[in-house]
Amino acid sequence: MADIIIKNGYILTMDPSLESIKNGVVVIEDGRITDVCENTEETADTVIDAQGSVVMPGFVNTHTHAGMTLFRGYADDLALSDWLENHIWPAEAELTASDVYAGTRLACLEMIKSGTIAFADMYFFMEEVGKVVEDSGLRAALSYGMIELWDEEKGKAELKKGKAFINEWDGKADGRISAMYGPHAPNTCSKEFLMKVREQATEDNAKIHIHVLETEAELNQMKDQYGMCSVNMLDEIDFFGPDVLAAHCVWLSDGDMDILRNNNVNISHNPVSNMKLASGIAPVTKLLDRGANVCLGTDGCASNNNLGMFEEMKTAALLQKVETMDPMALPARQVLEMATVNGAKALDLNSGMIRKDYNADVIIVDMNKAHLNPLYDVPSHLVYSAGSSDVRTTIVNGRVLMDDYRVLCMDEQKVIDEGRDAAEKLMSRVDAKK
Ligand SMILES: CSC[C@H]1O[C@@H](n2cnc3c(O)ncnc32)[C@H](O)[C@@H]1O
Ligand SMILES: [Zn+2]
């Protein structure tokens, strides 16, 4: 007997070897998908009727700072350097472990409700993030964000913290958590420090999550400092590889794109954050044309201001069309791949497709809504018409985290109240310091 059978749904497999099934069945046992078919004789403890819904792989958000939900709507409409240096960093200096716990719980609640099954996070007080992920049931690739600022002693302490986090958390929560090194960016960490991070990551068999060429200011700073851009500098120190997740990559030359592709670097595109901070437009279609693995992230809630992957997909697709002046650029199906298959590849997850033996990381999207009818093409609706609140069920590792809009893995109202309280107290401490 299986654990879960999802029946009567439109199965969008995202599997190149298996077409979508108009009225199909997904069978789940021990956290895995054991069958994807038109009919089954199998029985299960839980039978979910997905009539009028799309059954698809859940989203992988490949760049976020989950605890920053507490800064949602704080310091809007500013350029990145002003936003970060004069507003966000002074406010983050007041953060406590319990703030990050409350903020990350709020983030996980939002992600579960909007169909995300895994996320790559870089922040502070990462033990709190680990605890939240463990309890929530989500998957995550977590990194302690290291900012060295050319201070050798600080660098040593940061690397020690990064390593301690990896030692304690990699593989935790039955393998749902992986841990990475998180050097913040090439313009906040010295070349020497980044070389040490690379060496340590190789030795520890850990991946690396880093911001790369997000702004023109970073490009100019790097040219002044090293006589070359961040990608060239990182390439020179043999930093790149398939274990690197590079967020943003907005200011790339053609040569930089070749370097990233040739080194199989995973690139997290974060279009809403890039638009809000007016950082620029990443050359996504050029990267995809080269065969690079481009995935999709929201960035933190102070630069987005939500964690919804539906909005991110639509923005990504529209932005590339305007950038290239080609309405055929980044079609719906391709952007869906970025949000599922490519994200899973970047985080080394056996997820991102509805396929036999894959993780049972499945969402059910309710199509019985005014804004989703009539329905000619499912990928089109998912990218251009659907929204976060259309997700009715989220399953991760075979556990139902949200069932028909009801969150089962946490007390929704308590998480909202505690997030709001933590933000209120945090902001009074921030104001007192002004
Ligand atoms: C060292 S933990 C992460 C660090 O990054 C800051 N941050 C959030 N969003 C961005 C962004 O778009 N670019 C650069 N840095 C960002 C966050 O506030 C933390 O300080
Ligand atoms: Zn970021």
PDB file of C-alpha atoms in Angstrom, residues 66 69 72 101-116 119 132-133 135-138 307-308 388 391 394 401-402 405-419:
ATOM      1  CA  ALA A  66      14.927  34.130   4.429  1.00  0.00           C
ATOM      2  CA  THR A  69      11.149  38.866   5.804  1.00  0.00           C
ATOM      3  CA  ARG A  72       9.754  43.481   4.103  1.00  0.00           C
ATOM      4  CA  TYR A 101      14.180  32.350  13.809  1.00  0.00           C
ATOM      5  CA  ALA A 102      10.901  34.310  13.603  1.00  0.00           C
ATOM      6  CA  GLY A 103      11.755  35.831  10.204  1.00  0.00           C
ATOM      7  CA  THR A 104      12.733  32.487   8.717  1.00  0.00           C
ATOM      8  CA  ARG A 105       9.557  30.824  10.022  1.00  0.00           C
ATOM      9  CA  LEU A 106       7.555  33.544   8.296  1.00  0.00           C
ATOM     10  CA  ALA A 107       9.596  32.931   5.123  1.00  0.00           C
ATOM     11  CA  CYS A 108       9.054  29.166   5.256  1.00  0.00           C
ATOM     12  CA  LEU A 109       5.325  29.652   5.768  1.00  0.00           C
ATOM     13  CA  GLU A 110       5.207  31.953   2.745  1.00  0.00           C
ATOM     14  CA  MET A 111       7.245  29.507   0.656  1.00  0.00           C
ATOM     15  CA  ILE A 112       5.093  26.507   1.573  1.00  0.00           C
ATOM     16  CA  LYS A 113       1.950  28.489   0.736  1.00  0.00           C
ATOM     17  CA  SER A 114       3.363  29.562  -2.629  1.00  0.00           C
ATOM     18  CA  GLY A 115       4.631  26.158  -3.778  1.00  0.00           C
ATOM     19  CA  THR A 116       8.356  26.297  -3.018  1.00  0.00           C
ATOM     20  CA  PHE A 119      15.552  27.174  -1.166  1.00  0.00           C
ATOM     21  CA  VAL A 132      13.217  26.159  11.200  1.00  0.00           C
ATOM     22  CA  VAL A 133      13.915  24.129   8.052  1.00  0.00           C
ATOM     23  CA  ASP A 135      10.721  21.559  11.682  1.00  0.00           C
ATOM     24  CA  SER A 136       8.979  23.002   8.619  1.00  0.00           C
ATOM     25  CA  GLY A 137       9.622  19.980   6.395  1.00  0.00           C
ATOM     26  CA  LEU A 138      11.149  22.013   3.537  1.00  0.00           C
ATOM     27  CA  LEU A 307       9.185  35.023  -1.922  1.00  0.00           C
ATOM     28  CA  GLY A 308       6.700  34.009  -4.605  1.00  0.00           C
ATOM     29  CA  SER A 388       1.130  32.173  -5.302  1.00  0.00           C
ATOM     30  CA  VAL A 391      -1.254  26.647  -4.769  1.00  0.00           C
ATOM     31  CA  THR A 394       2.482  21.322  -1.092  1.00  0.00           C
ATOM     32  CA  LEU A 401       2.962  20.409   4.391  1.00  0.00           C
ATOM     33  CA  MET A 402      -0.176  22.131   3.086  1.00  0.00           C
ATOM     34  CA  TYR A 405      -4.889  25.510   1.496  1.00  0.00           C
ATOM     35  CA  ARG A 406      -4.507  24.343   5.132  1.00  0.00           C
ATOM     36  CA  VAL A 407      -0.938  24.481   6.445  1.00  0.00           C
ATOM     37  CA  LEU A 408      -0.291  21.356   8.503  1.00  0.00           C
ATOM     38  CA  CYS A 409       3.351  21.759   9.521  1.00  0.00           C
ATOM     39  CA  MET A 410       3.098  24.976  11.541  1.00  0.00           C
ATOM     40  CA  ASP A 411       0.551  27.178  13.276  1.00  0.00           C
ATOM     41  CA  GLU A 412       0.023  29.783  10.571  1.00  0.00           C
ATOM     42  CA  GLN A 413      -1.433  32.549  12.764  1.00  0.00           C
ATOM     43  CA  LYS A 414       1.226  32.068  15.457  1.00  0.00           C
ATOM     44  CA  VAL A 415       4.012  32.358  12.867  1.00  0.00           C
ATOM     45  CA  ILE A 416       2.494  35.564  11.470  1.00  0.00           C
ATOM     46  CA  ASP A 417       1.997  37.077  14.952  1.00  0.00           C
ATOM     47  CA  GLU A 418       5.509  36.182  16.095  1.00  0.00           C
ATOM     48  CA  GLY A 419       7.042  37.572  12.893  1.00  0.00           C
TER      49      GLY A 419
END
